[in-house]
Amino acid sequence: MMRLAFSLAGLALMISLTTGCASSTTTQQALQDAKSRYASIKTDSEVLRSAPKDVRRAEETLDKAEQLASYWGSSKDARHFAYLSQRYSDIAQEHANLRSSQDKATQLQLQIERLQLKLREKELRSARERNVWLTDQLFNLGTSQTERGLVMTLGDVLFAPGRSQLNPTANETVLKLAQFLQINPKREVRIEGYTDDSGDGDRNLSLSRQRAQAVAKALSTLGIEEGRLQVLGYGEDYPVTSNETAEGRAKNRRVEVVFSDENGDFVPAR
Amino acid sequence: MKSSYRRVVPVFALLLAGCANDPAPSEQMKLTTQAFSQAHDVGVDSSVPEYSLAKDKLERAQKAMLTEEYKKARVLAEQAELDVRLAEARVLNNKSQTHVDELNKQIARLQKRLESTP
């Protein structure tokens, strides 16, 4: 009977020791994890710099966990503090990562500003070159410097005979004109329509205006603001040559595009 | 014999009272709730694993408060606070990383444009 009692007591003791061991193993493991996590951040100068408070708390809670682990019956509390310590270490690490990616973002932002500046300079230079080229092209397409400023003449062949529609052959001219206006945003144009003297004067006046209007419309379709486009019709007035011959009449049927200077100022209209 | 018995009882009672009457962790509950609202402000949600963990712990802490299991409530609330702070830090990090990625893309675009500008 005594023996049985002893062996029962022994068994009970063994069980309690084993469970004690198991729980102390998990506690030791938790402590070990917290310790090595803390060791990995405390030597990282980036972490120390960006999250000193969390590093300190990771240390304090780790100390507390170790202290509690040495007390009998406090292993649960020890694990709790080991958990807190791990979390403080993790948070400190995240803050360091955040800071380094924010620093990186600041650097990249500076790089972007430098690149944008470089690009603007390059584009400006290229626009200037393009402007020179386009101006040349406009001169080739019948633009000349006159006492009324820069004037571009769109010949009769660019229109359907007797009508105001622009022919497809006018596309290149109108496109160049639009490009020129796009890179010279302060320049405006006065679009003036003219006819020969054959036929009814009123009809000629209205046709000249409609042809000028057709050019303005084509330009505004290409994105030029209407405020930069004035439209006038002069009908039979101001012929460039005699209306006696067919050739002369064809020359008189025209649209003239008068450019303002670079500040938007015109020589007054006729 | 009688006098020593009298001395033991109050000490024993004090020990018991100490266990049962862990003070209510109201301050910690407040801190934890604040950490949650700060995390919500930066857009932390259940897609972050640590947040779900924190939320579960907070709910259990609140229940423990109602049943006056204050020790349990404090432990859970303390852990929830750090869990949710970690979740917040992770979200901020992700956002910052996304921002860095976008800036890198912008740089690549600018360089390409620089190359193609005559």
mmCIF file of C-alpha atoms in Angstrom:
data_model
loop_
_atom_site.group_PDB
_atom_site.id
_atom_site.type_symbol
_atom_site.label_atom_id
_atom_site.label_comp_id
_atom_site.label_asym_id
_atom_site.label_seq_id
_atom_site.Cartn_x
_atom_site.Cartn_y
_atom_site.Cartn_z
ATOM 1 C CA MET A 1 0.000 0.000 0.000
ATOM 2 C CA MET A 2 2.803 2.337 0.974
ATOM 3 C CA ARG A 3 4.624 1.418 -2.182
ATOM 4 C CA LEU A 4 1.669 2.233 -4.343
ATOM 5 C CA ALA A 5 1.305 5.589 -2.619
ATOM 6 C CA PHE A 6 4.963 6.313 -3.236
ATOM 7 C CA SER A 7 4.883 5.364 -6.843
ATOM 8 C CA LEU A 8 1.729 7.437 -7.379
ATOM 9 C CA ALA A 9 3.405 10.394 -5.769
ATOM 10 C CA GLY A 10 6.455 9.774 -7.922
ATOM 11 C CA LEU A 11 4.349 9.668 -11.053
ATOM 12 C CA ALA A 12 2.606 12.884 -10.097
ATOM 13 C CA LEU A 13 5.950 14.543 -9.506
ATOM 14 C CA MET A 14 7.227 13.326 -12.836
ATOM 15 C CA ILE A 15 4.186 14.593 -14.681
ATOM 16 C CA SER A 16 4.444 17.951 -13.019
ATOM 17 C CA LEU A 17 8.137 18.142 -13.853
ATOM 18 C CA THR A 18 7.547 17.178 -17.464
ATOM 19 C CA THR A 19 4.854 19.789 -17.970
ATOM 20 C CA GLY A 20 7.065 22.239 -16.174
ATOM 21 C CA CYS A 21 9.833 21.378 -18.582
ATOM 22 C CA ALA A 22 7.593 21.709 -21.623
ATOM 23 C CA SER A 23 6.399 25.118 -20.554
ATOM 24 C CA SER A 24 9.899 26.230 -19.670
ATOM 25 C CA THR A 25 11.104 25.012 -23.093
ATOM 26 C CA THR A 26 8.568 27.212 -24.901
ATOM 27 C CA THR A 27 9.479 30.073 -22.590
ATOM 28 C CA GLN A 28 13.182 29.553 -23.295
ATOM 29 C CA GLN A 29 12.417 29.405 -27.006
ATOM 30 C CA ALA A 30 10.399 32.651 -26.851
ATOM 31 C CA LEU A 31 13.195 34.300 -24.903
ATOM 32 C CA GLN A 32 15.771 33.072 -27.380
ATOM 33 C CA ASP A 33 13.745 34.406 -30.321
ATOM 34 C CA ALA A 34 13.267 37.783 -28.676
ATOM 35 C CA LYS A 35 16.954 37.920 -27.787
ATOM 36 C CA SER A 36 18.217 37.156 -31.254
ATOM 37 C CA ARG A 37 15.686 39.546 -32.799
ATOM 38 C CA TYR A 38 16.880 42.272 -30.467
ATOM 39 C CA ALA A 39 20.515 41.424 -31.207
ATOM 40 C CA SER A 40 19.871 41.890 -34.913
ATOM 41 C CA ILE A 41 18.461 45.405 -34.516
ATOM 42 C CA LYS A 42 20.624 46.813 -31.733
ATOM 43 C CA THR A 43 23.727 46.702 -33.908
ATOM 44 C CA ASP A 44 21.951 48.328 -36.848
ATOM 45 C CA SER A 45 22.813 52.028 -36.758
ATOM 46 C CA GLU A 46 19.963 52.816 -39.161
ATOM 47 C CA VAL A 47 17.465 51.302 -36.707
ATOM 48 C CA LEU A 48 19.011 53.060 -33.715
ATOM 49 C CA ARG A 49 18.800 56.354 -35.539
ATOM 50 C CA SER A 50 15.205 56.057 -36.739
ATOM 51 C CA ALA A 51 13.501 54.316 -33.793
ATOM 52 C CA PRO A 52 15.536 54.818 -30.609
ATOM 53 C CA LYS A 53 12.450 54.628 -28.386
ATOM 54 C CA ASP A 54 11.277 51.288 -29.737
ATOM 55 C CA VAL A 55 14.801 49.875 -29.461
ATOM 56 C CA ARG A 56 14.931 50.924 -25.826
ATOM 57 C CA ARG A 57 11.554 49.347 -25.129
ATOM 58 C CA ALA A 58 12.621 46.150 -26.883
ATOM 59 C CA GLU A 59 15.535 46.009 -24.467
ATOM 60 C CA GLU A 60 13.483 46.851 -21.375
ATOM 61 C CA THR A 61 10.838 44.255 -22.116
ATOM 62 C CA LEU A 62 13.506 41.677 -22.934
ATOM 63 C CA ASP A 63 15.182 42.302 -19.560
ATOM 64 C CA LYS A 64 11.829 41.948 -17.853
ATOM 65 C CA ALA A 65 11.127 38.699 -19.697
ATOM 66 C CA GLU A 66 14.473 37.264 -18.628
ATOM 67 C CA GLN A 67 13.872 38.331 -15.067
ATOM 68 C CA LEU A 68 10.419 36.753 -14.984
ATOM 69 C CA ALA A 69 11.718 33.550 -16.558
ATOM 70 C CA SER A 70 13.950 33.063 -13.563
ATOM 71 C CA TYR A 71 10.980 33.229 -11.157
ATOM 72 C CA TRP A 72 8.994 30.154 -10.398
ATOM 73 C CA GLY A 73 5.533 30.217 -11.926
ATOM 74 C CA SER A 74 6.013 33.360 -14.020
ATOM 75 C CA SER A 75 6.750 31.718 -17.345
ATOM 76 C CA LYS A 76 3.509 32.958 -18.873
ATOM 77 C CA ASP A 77 4.422 36.531 -18.005
ATOM 78 C CA ALA A 78 7.929 35.928 -19.283
ATOM 79 C CA ARG A 79 6.501 34.804 -22.624
ATOM 80 C CA HIS A 80 4.276 37.865 -22.729
ATOM 81 C CA PHE A 81 7.230 40.192 -22.285
ATOM 82 C CA ALA A 82 9.302 38.223 -24.785
ATOM 83 C CA TYR A 83 6.426 38.742 -27.247
ATOM 84 C CA LEU A 84 6.337 42.480 -26.561
ATOM 85 C CA SER A 85 10.109 42.678 -26.997
ATOM 86 C CA GLN A 86 9.899 40.930 -30.375
ATOM 87 C CA ARG A 87 7.188 43.313 -31.477
ATOM 88 C CA TYR A 88 9.200 46.370 -30.427
ATOM 89 C CA SER A 89 12.147 45.020 -32.398
ATOM 90 C CA ASP A 90 9.931 44.406 -35.442
ATOM 91 C CA ILE A 91 8.423 47.871 -35.209
ATOM 92 C CA ALA A 92 11.870 49.458 -34.879
ATOM 93 C CA GLN A 93 13.028 47.537 -37.944
ATOM 94 C CA GLU A 94 9.982 48.652 -39.953
ATOM 95 C CA HIS A 95 10.573 52.262 -38.976
ATOM 96 C CA ALA A 96 14.167 52.030 -40.139
ATOM 97 C CA ASN A 97 13.022 50.542 -43.449
ATOM 98 C CA LEU A 98 10.426 53.268 -43.793
ATOM 99 C CA ARG A 99 12.999 55.935 -43.178
ATOM 100 C CA SER A 100 15.428 54.535 -45.678
ATOM 101 C CA SER A 101 12.742 54.295 -48.363
ATOM 102 C CA GLN A 102 11.667 57.861 -47.596
ATOM 103 C CA ASP A 103 15.276 59.007 -47.959
ATOM 104 C CA LYS A 104 15.426 57.134 -51.219
ATOM 105 C CA ALA A 105 12.221 58.855 -52.380
ATOM 106 C CA THR A 106 13.716 62.272 -51.588
ATOM 107 C CA GLN A 107 16.795 61.441 -53.638
ATOM 108 C CA LEU A 108 14.719 60.192 -56.542
ATOM 109 C CA GLN A 109 12.572 63.316 -56.391
ATOM 110 C CA LEU A 110 15.711 65.435 -56.758
ATOM 111 C CA GLN A 111 16.854 63.301 -59.647
ATOM 112 C CA ILE A 112 13.458 63.784 -61.299
ATOM 113 C CA GLU A 113 13.700 67.544 -60.934
ATOM 114 C CA ARG A 114 17.153 67.520 -62.507
ATOM 115 C CA LEU A 115 15.962 65.368 -65.384
ATOM 116 C CA GLN A 116 12.895 67.577 -65.931
ATOM 117 C CA LEU A 117 15.105 70.631 -66.096
ATOM 118 C CA LYS A 118 17.433 68.937 -68.542
ATOM 119 C CA LEU A 119 14.491 67.815 -70.647
ATOM 120 C CA ARG A 120 12.939 71.291 -70.671
ATOM 121 C CA GLU A 121 16.222 72.806 -71.795
ATOM 122 C CA LYS A 122 16.613 70.210 -74.489
ATOM 123 C CA GLU A 123 13.032 70.622 -75.667
ATOM 124 C CA LEU A 124 13.373 74.385 -75.684
ATOM 125 C CA ARG A 125 16.511 74.114 -77.769
ATOM 126 C CA SER A 126 14.853 71.645 -80.048
ATOM 127 C CA ALA A 127 11.751 73.871 -80.285
ATOM 128 C CA ARG A 128 13.930 76.831 -81.198
ATOM 129 C CA GLU A 129 15.575 74.780 -83.914
ATOM 130 C CA ARG A 130 12.211 73.538 -85.047
ATOM 131 C CA ASN A 131 10.858 77.073 -85.060
ATOM 132 C CA VAL A 132 13.672 78.196 -87.335
ATOM 133 C CA TRP A 133 12.983 75.230 -89.567
ATOM 134 C CA LEU A 134 9.218 75.842 -89.609
ATOM 135 C CA THR A 135 9.679 79.507 -90.361
ATOM 136 C CA ASP A 136 11.861 78.494 -93.313
ATOM 137 C CA GLN A 137 9.149 76.123 -94.430
ATOM 138 C CA LEU A 138 6.510 78.844 -94.174
ATOM 139 C CA PHE A 139 8.681 81.106 -96.308
ATOM 140 C CA ASN A 140 8.955 78.282 -98.826
ATOM 141 C CA LEU A 141 5.183 77.973 -98.822
ATOM 142 C CA GLY A 142 4.684 81.562 -99.873
ATOM 143 C CA THR A 143 5.329 83.667 -96.832
ATOM 144 C CA SER A 144 7.107 86.957 -97.188
ATOM 145 C CA GLN A 145 8.091 89.885 -95.056
ATOM 146 C CA THR A 146 6.003 92.928 -96.115
ATOM 147 C CA GLU A 147 5.157 96.355 -94.726
ATOM 148 C CA ARG A 148 2.125 94.650 -93.117
ATOM 149 C CA GLY A 149 4.407 92.224 -91.300
ATOM 150 C CA LEU A 150 4.890 88.579 -92.107
ATOM 151 C CA VAL A 151 2.264 87.576 -94.688
ATOM 152 C CA MET A 152 1.521 84.112 -96.005
ATOM 153 C CA THR A 153 -0.460 83.775 -99.214
ATOM 154 C CA LEU A 154 -2.697 80.761 -99.785
ATOM 155 C CA GLY A 155 -3.309 80.551 -103.499
ATOM 156 C CA ASP A 156 -6.584 79.909 -105.305
ATOM 157 C CA VAL A 157 -5.493 76.335 -106.103
ATOM 158 C CA LEU A 158 -5.922 75.428 -102.428
ATOM 159 C CA PHE A 159 -9.691 75.951 -102.722
ATOM 160 C CA ALA A 160 -12.436 74.237 -104.696
ATOM 161 C CA PRO A 161 -13.228 76.496 -107.705
ATOM 162 C CA GLY A 162 -15.724 79.189 -106.793
ATOM 163 C CA ARG A 163 -16.311 77.674 -103.369
ATOM 164 C CA SER A 164 -14.947 78.081 -99.879
ATOM 165 C CA GLN A 165 -13.872 74.490 -99.107
ATOM 166 C CA LEU A 166 -10.165 73.835 -98.724
ATOM 167 C CA ASN A 167 -8.677 71.205 -101.026
ATOM 168 C CA PRO A 168 -6.740 68.281 -99.523
ATOM 169 C CA THR A 169 -3.645 69.853 -101.117
ATOM 170 C CA ALA A 170 -4.010 72.676 -98.566
ATOM 171 C CA ASN A 171 -3.428 70.246 -95.680
ATOM 172 C CA GLU A 172 0.332 70.531 -95.579
ATOM 173 C CA THR A 173 0.236 74.316 -95.625
ATOM 174 C CA VAL A 174 -2.421 74.526 -92.917
ATOM 175 C CA LEU A 175 -0.601 71.960 -90.777
ATOM 176 C CA LYS A 176 2.692 73.876 -90.973
ATOM 177 C CA LEU A 177 0.831 77.047 -90.131
ATOM 178 C CA ALA A 178 -0.747 75.387 -87.091
ATOM 179 C CA GLN A 179 2.601 73.997 -85.917
ATOM 180 C CA PHE A 180 4.162 77.402 -86.271
ATOM 181 C CA LEU A 181 1.384 78.936 -84.162
ATOM 182 C CA GLN A 182 1.708 76.174 -81.584
ATOM 183 C CA ILE A 183 5.368 76.823 -80.914
ATOM 184 C CA ASN A 184 4.848 80.589 -81.075
ATOM 185 C CA PRO A 185 1.958 80.868 -78.636
ATOM 186 C CA LYS A 186 1.994 84.661 -78.513
ATOM 187 C CA ARG A 187 1.634 85.131 -82.203
ATOM 188 C CA GLU A 188 -1.850 85.697 -83.612
ATOM 189 C CA VAL A 189 -3.046 85.764 -87.196
ATOM 190 C CA ARG A 190 -5.421 87.855 -89.242
ATOM 191 C CA ILE A 191 -6.858 85.774 -92.051
ATOM 192 C CA GLU A 192 -7.945 87.897 -94.993
ATOM 193 C CA GLY A 193 -9.915 86.638 -97.993
ATOM 194 C CA TYR A 194 -9.694 88.230 -101.487
ATOM 195 C CA THR A 195 -11.305 87.496 -104.901
ATOM 196 C CA ASP A 196 -10.951 88.711 -108.490
ATOM 197 C CA ASP A 197 -13.388 91.221 -109.922
ATOM 198 C CA SER A 198 -15.498 88.871 -112.021
ATOM 199 C CA GLY A 199 -19.137 88.390 -111.003
ATOM 200 C CA ASP A 200 -21.233 89.985 -108.345
ATOM 201 C CA GLY A 201 -19.396 92.197 -105.813
ATOM 202 C CA ASP A 202 -21.471 91.126 -102.808
ATOM 203 C CA ARG A 203 -21.071 87.492 -103.686
ATOM 204 C CA ASN A 204 -17.318 88.000 -103.985
ATOM 205 C CA LEU A 205 -17.215 89.706 -100.616
ATOM 206 C CA SER A 206 -19.080 86.848 -99.004
ATOM 207 C CA LEU A 207 -16.931 84.206 -100.748
ATOM 208 C CA SER A 208 -13.721 85.934 -99.631
ATOM 209 C CA ARG A 209 -14.961 85.931 -96.061
ATOM 210 C CA GLN A 210 -16.035 82.304 -96.238
ATOM 211 C CA ARG A 211 -12.633 81.227 -97.586
ATOM 212 C CA ALA A 212 -10.849 83.073 -94.786
ATOM 213 C CA GLN A 213 -13.264 81.465 -92.330
ATOM 214 C CA ALA A 214 -12.504 77.995 -93.763
ATOM 215 C CA VAL A 215 -8.803 78.526 -93.036
ATOM 216 C CA ALA A 216 -9.597 79.691 -89.497
ATOM 217 C CA LYS A 217 -11.784 76.660 -88.944
ATOM 218 C CA ALA A 218 -9.075 74.282 -90.161
ATOM 219 C CA LEU A 219 -6.610 75.891 -87.754
ATOM 220 C CA SER A 220 -8.972 75.706 -84.822
ATOM 221 C CA THR A 221 -9.600 72.029 -85.619
ATOM 222 C CA LEU A 222 -5.828 71.574 -85.247
ATOM 223 C CA GLY A 223 -5.981 73.056 -81.774
ATOM 224 C CA ILE A 224 -5.341 76.776 -82.301
ATOM 225 C CA GLU A 225 -7.535 78.856 -79.980
ATOM 226 C CA GLU A 226 -10.133 80.871 -81.893
ATOM 227 C CA GLY A 227 -9.153 83.973 -79.929
ATOM 228 C CA ARG A 228 -5.877 84.036 -81.849
ATOM 229 C CA LEU A 229 -7.614 84.004 -85.224
ATOM 230 C CA GLN A 230 -9.204 87.098 -86.809
ATOM 231 C CA VAL A 231 -11.194 86.638 -89.996
ATOM 232 C CA LEU A 232 -11.766 89.352 -92.622
ATOM 233 C CA GLY A 233 -13.210 89.376 -96.164
ATOM 234 C CA TYR A 234 -12.144 92.082 -98.651
ATOM 235 C CA GLY A 235 -13.843 90.760 -101.819
ATOM 236 C CA GLU A 236 -12.461 92.373 -104.977
ATOM 237 C CA ASP A 237 -10.450 95.037 -103.151
ATOM 238 C CA TYR A 238 -6.670 95.171 -102.989
ATOM 239 C CA PRO A 239 -5.822 93.021 -106.060
ATOM 240 C CA VAL A 240 -2.163 92.003 -106.210
ATOM 241 C CA THR A 241 -2.145 92.222 -109.970
ATOM 242 C CA SER A 242 -4.368 93.171 -112.928
ATOM 243 C CA ASN A 243 -7.664 91.323 -113.372
ATOM 244 C CA GLU A 244 -7.266 91.537 -117.175
ATOM 245 C CA THR A 245 -5.815 88.058 -117.706
ATOM 246 C CA ALA A 246 -6.906 84.669 -116.350
ATOM 247 C CA GLU A 247 -3.499 84.286 -114.756
ATOM 248 C CA GLY A 248 -3.835 87.652 -113.001
ATOM 249 C CA ARG A 249 -7.335 86.843 -111.778
ATOM 250 C CA ALA A 250 -6.122 83.526 -110.370
ATOM 251 C CA LYS A 251 -3.426 85.387 -108.454
ATOM 252 C CA ASN A 252 -5.968 87.826 -107.049
ATOM 253 C CA ARG A 253 -8.138 84.990 -105.745
ATOM 254 C CA ARG A 254 -6.247 84.244 -102.542
ATOM 255 C CA VAL A 255 -6.273 84.135 -98.766
ATOM 256 C CA GLU A 256 -3.589 86.091 -96.950
ATOM 257 C CA VAL A 257 -2.529 85.187 -93.461
ATOM 258 C CA VAL A 258 -1.020 88.201 -91.701
ATOM 259 C CA PHE A 259 1.061 87.334 -88.648
ATOM 260 C CA SER A 260 1.325 89.484 -85.578
ATOM 261 C CA ASP A 261 4.754 90.029 -84.100
ATOM 262 C CA GLU A 262 6.005 87.910 -81.198
ATOM 263 C CA ASN A 263 4.027 90.020 -78.724
ATOM 264 C CA GLY A 264 0.706 89.590 -80.510
ATOM 265 C CA ASP A 265 0.738 93.095 -82.052
ATOM 266 C CA PHE A 266 -0.400 93.639 -85.660
ATOM 267 C CA VAL A 267 0.139 96.314 -88.234
ATOM 268 C CA PRO A 268 -3.455 97.703 -88.321
ATOM 269 C CA ALA A 269 -5.850 96.101 -90.806
ATOM 270 C CA ARG A 270 -6.566 97.752 -94.098
ATOM 271 C CA MET B 1 -0.944 29.370 18.731
ATOM 272 C CA LYS B 2 -3.987 31.521 18.377
ATOM 273 C CA SER B 3 -2.050 34.704 17.799
ATOM 274 C CA SER B 4 0.031 33.212 14.982
ATOM 275 C CA TYR B 5 -3.174 32.015 13.285
ATOM 276 C CA ARG B 6 -4.488 35.563 13.442
ATOM 277 C CA ARG B 7 -1.383 36.863 11.790
ATOM 278 C CA VAL B 8 -1.524 34.393 8.926
ATOM 279 C CA VAL B 9 -5.107 35.055 7.883
ATOM 280 C CA PRO B 10 -4.706 38.706 6.836
ATOM 281 C CA VAL B 11 -1.552 37.911 4.814
ATOM 282 C CA PHE B 12 -3.305 35.076 3.049
ATOM 283 C CA ALA B 13 -6.328 37.266 2.387
ATOM 284 C CA LEU B 14 -4.085 39.952 0.981
ATOM 285 C CA LEU B 15 -2.472 37.482 -1.414
ATOM 286 C CA LEU B 16 -5.857 36.298 -2.622
ATOM 287 C CA ALA B 17 -7.107 39.855 -2.991
ATOM 288 C CA GLY B 18 -3.991 40.729 -4.973
ATOM 289 C CA CYS B 19 -4.802 38.036 -7.467
ATOM 290 C CA ALA B 20 -8.473 38.798 -7.832
ATOM 291 C CA ASN B 21 -8.130 42.564 -7.817
ATOM 292 C CA ASP B 22 -5.555 43.252 -10.505
ATOM 293 C CA PRO B 23 -6.393 46.909 -11.285
ATOM 294 C CA ALA B 24 -8.548 47.509 -14.363
ATOM 295 C CA PRO B 25 -6.141 48.385 -17.241
ATOM 296 C CA SER B 26 -8.200 51.384 -18.403
ATOM 297 C CA GLU B 27 -5.146 53.402 -19.409
ATOM 298 C CA GLN B 28 -3.797 50.524 -21.515
ATOM 299 C CA MET B 29 -7.220 50.026 -23.140
ATOM 300 C CA LYS B 30 -7.196 53.706 -24.080
ATOM 301 C CA LEU B 31 -3.658 53.465 -25.507
ATOM 302 C CA THR B 32 -4.593 50.415 -27.545
ATOM 303 C CA THR B 33 -7.746 52.042 -28.919
ATOM 304 C CA GLN B 34 -5.694 55.101 -29.879
ATOM 305 C CA ALA B 35 -3.171 52.897 -31.685
ATOM 306 C CA PHE B 36 -6.087 51.396 -33.618
ATOM 307 C CA SER B 37 -7.524 54.721 -34.691
ATOM 308 C CA GLN B 38 -4.078 55.901 -35.760
ATOM 309 C CA ALA B 39 -3.720 52.757 -37.849
ATOM 310 C CA HIS B 40 -7.154 53.303 -39.411
ATOM 311 C CA ASP B 41 -6.101 56.822 -40.360
ATOM 312 C CA VAL B 42 -3.304 55.508 -42.557
ATOM 313 C CA GLY B 43 -5.632 52.921 -44.109
ATOM 314 C CA VAL B 44 -4.670 49.739 -42.280
ATOM 315 C CA ASP B 45 -7.235 46.977 -42.727
ATOM 316 C CA SER B 46 -7.696 43.235 -42.305
ATOM 317 C CA SER B 47 -5.496 42.527 -45.332
ATOM 318 C CA VAL B 48 -2.530 43.006 -42.981
ATOM 319 C CA PRO B 49 -2.113 39.797 -40.910
ATOM 320 C CA GLU B 50 -0.902 41.638 -37.801
ATOM 321 C CA TYR B 51 -4.033 43.770 -37.882
ATOM 322 C CA SER B 52 -6.368 40.765 -37.759
ATOM 323 C CA LEU B 53 -4.323 39.421 -34.879
ATOM 324 C CA ALA B 54 -4.556 42.747 -33.065
ATOM 325 C CA LYS B 55 -8.280 43.050 -33.651
ATOM 326 C CA ASP B 56 -8.924 39.585 -32.270
ATOM 327 C CA LYS B 57 -6.876 40.400 -29.177
ATOM 328 C CA LEU B 58 -8.606 43.721 -28.654
ATOM 329 C CA GLU B 59 -12.021 42.060 -28.786
ATOM 330 C CA ARG B 60 -10.892 39.436 -26.301
ATOM 331 C CA ALA B 61 -9.448 42.157 -24.044
ATOM 332 C CA GLN B 62 -12.749 44.030 -24.139
ATOM 333 C CA LYS B 63 -14.618 40.869 -23.169
ATOM 334 C CA ALA B 64 -12.147 40.239 -20.352
ATOM 335 C CA MET B 65 -12.757 43.786 -19.115
ATOM 336 C CA LEU B 66 -16.484 43.052 -18.886
ATOM 337 C CA THR B 67 -15.897 39.887 -16.875
ATOM 338 C CA GLU B 68 -13.349 41.748 -14.733
ATOM 339 C CA GLU B 69 -10.467 39.447 -15.735
ATOM 340 C CA TYR B 70 -8.146 42.422 -15.639
ATOM 341 C CA LYS B 71 -4.827 40.651 -15.847
ATOM 342 C CA LYS B 72 -5.925 38.883 -19.004
ATOM 343 C CA ALA B 73 -7.328 42.122 -20.401
ATOM 344 C CA ARG B 74 -4.049 43.941 -19.835
ATOM 345 C CA VAL B 75 -1.899 41.259 -21.453
ATOM 346 C CA LEU B 76 -4.160 41.113 -24.509
ATOM 347 C CA ALA B 77 -4.431 44.888 -24.803
ATOM 348 C CA GLU B 78 -0.656 45.340 -24.570
ATOM 349 C CA GLN B 79 -0.078 42.789 -27.290
ATOM 350 C CA ALA B 80 -2.863 44.229 -29.451
ATOM 351 C CA GLU B 81 -1.298 47.681 -29.218
ATOM 352 C CA LEU B 82 2.047 46.474 -30.549
ATOM 353 C CA ASP B 83 0.446 44.214 -33.152
ATOM 354 C CA VAL B 84 -1.548 47.087 -34.578
ATOM 355 C CA ARG B 85 1.436 49.433 -34.465
ATOM 356 C CA LEU B 86 3.448 46.883 -36.414
ATOM 357 C CA ALA B 87 0.596 46.570 -38.933
ATOM 358 C CA GLU B 88 0.593 50.343 -39.332
ATOM 359 C CA ALA B 89 4.365 50.459 -39.849
ATOM 360 C CA ARG B 90 4.121 47.725 -42.478
ATOM 361 C CA VAL B 91 1.407 49.612 -44.370
ATOM 362 C CA LEU B 92 3.394 52.846 -44.276
ATOM 363 C CA ASN B 93 6.384 50.932 -45.562
ATOM 364 C CA ASN B 94 4.416 49.430 -48.422
ATOM 365 C CA LYS B 95 3.089 52.823 -49.384
ATOM 366 C CA SER B 96 6.532 54.330 -49.308
ATOM 367 C CA GLN B 97 7.882 51.462 -51.403
ATOM 368 C CA THR B 98 5.089 51.963 -53.956
ATOM 369 C CA HIS B 99 5.975 55.637 -54.074
ATOM 370 C CA VAL B 100 9.641 54.784 -54.690
ATOM 371 C CA ASP B 101 8.603 52.415 -57.494
ATOM 372 C CA GLU B 102 6.500 55.152 -59.094
ATOM 373 C CA LEU B 103 9.372 57.625 -58.902
ATOM 374 C CA ASN B 104 11.669 55.079 -60.538
ATOM 375 C CA LYS B 105 9.152 54.616 -63.343
ATOM 376 C CA GLN B 106 8.897 58.365 -63.774
ATOM 377 C CA ILE B 107 12.687 58.558 -64.036
ATOM 378 C CA ALA B 108 12.698 55.846 -66.675
ATOM 379 C CA ARG B 109 10.057 57.752 -68.666
ATOM 380 C CA LEU B 110 11.990 61.006 -68.403
ATOM 381 C CA GLN B 111 15.201 59.330 -69.532
ATOM 382 C CA LYS B 112 13.426 57.833 -72.485
ATOM 383 C CA ARG B 113 12.017 61.208 -73.445
ATOM 384 C CA LEU B 114 15.460 62.777 -73.070
ATOM 385 C CA GLU B 115 16.888 60.183 -75.414
ATOM 386 C CA SER B 116 14.182 60.698 -78.006
ATOM 387 C CA THR B 117 14.371 64.509 -77.953
ATOM 388 C CA PRO B 118 16.766 65.524 -80.709
#
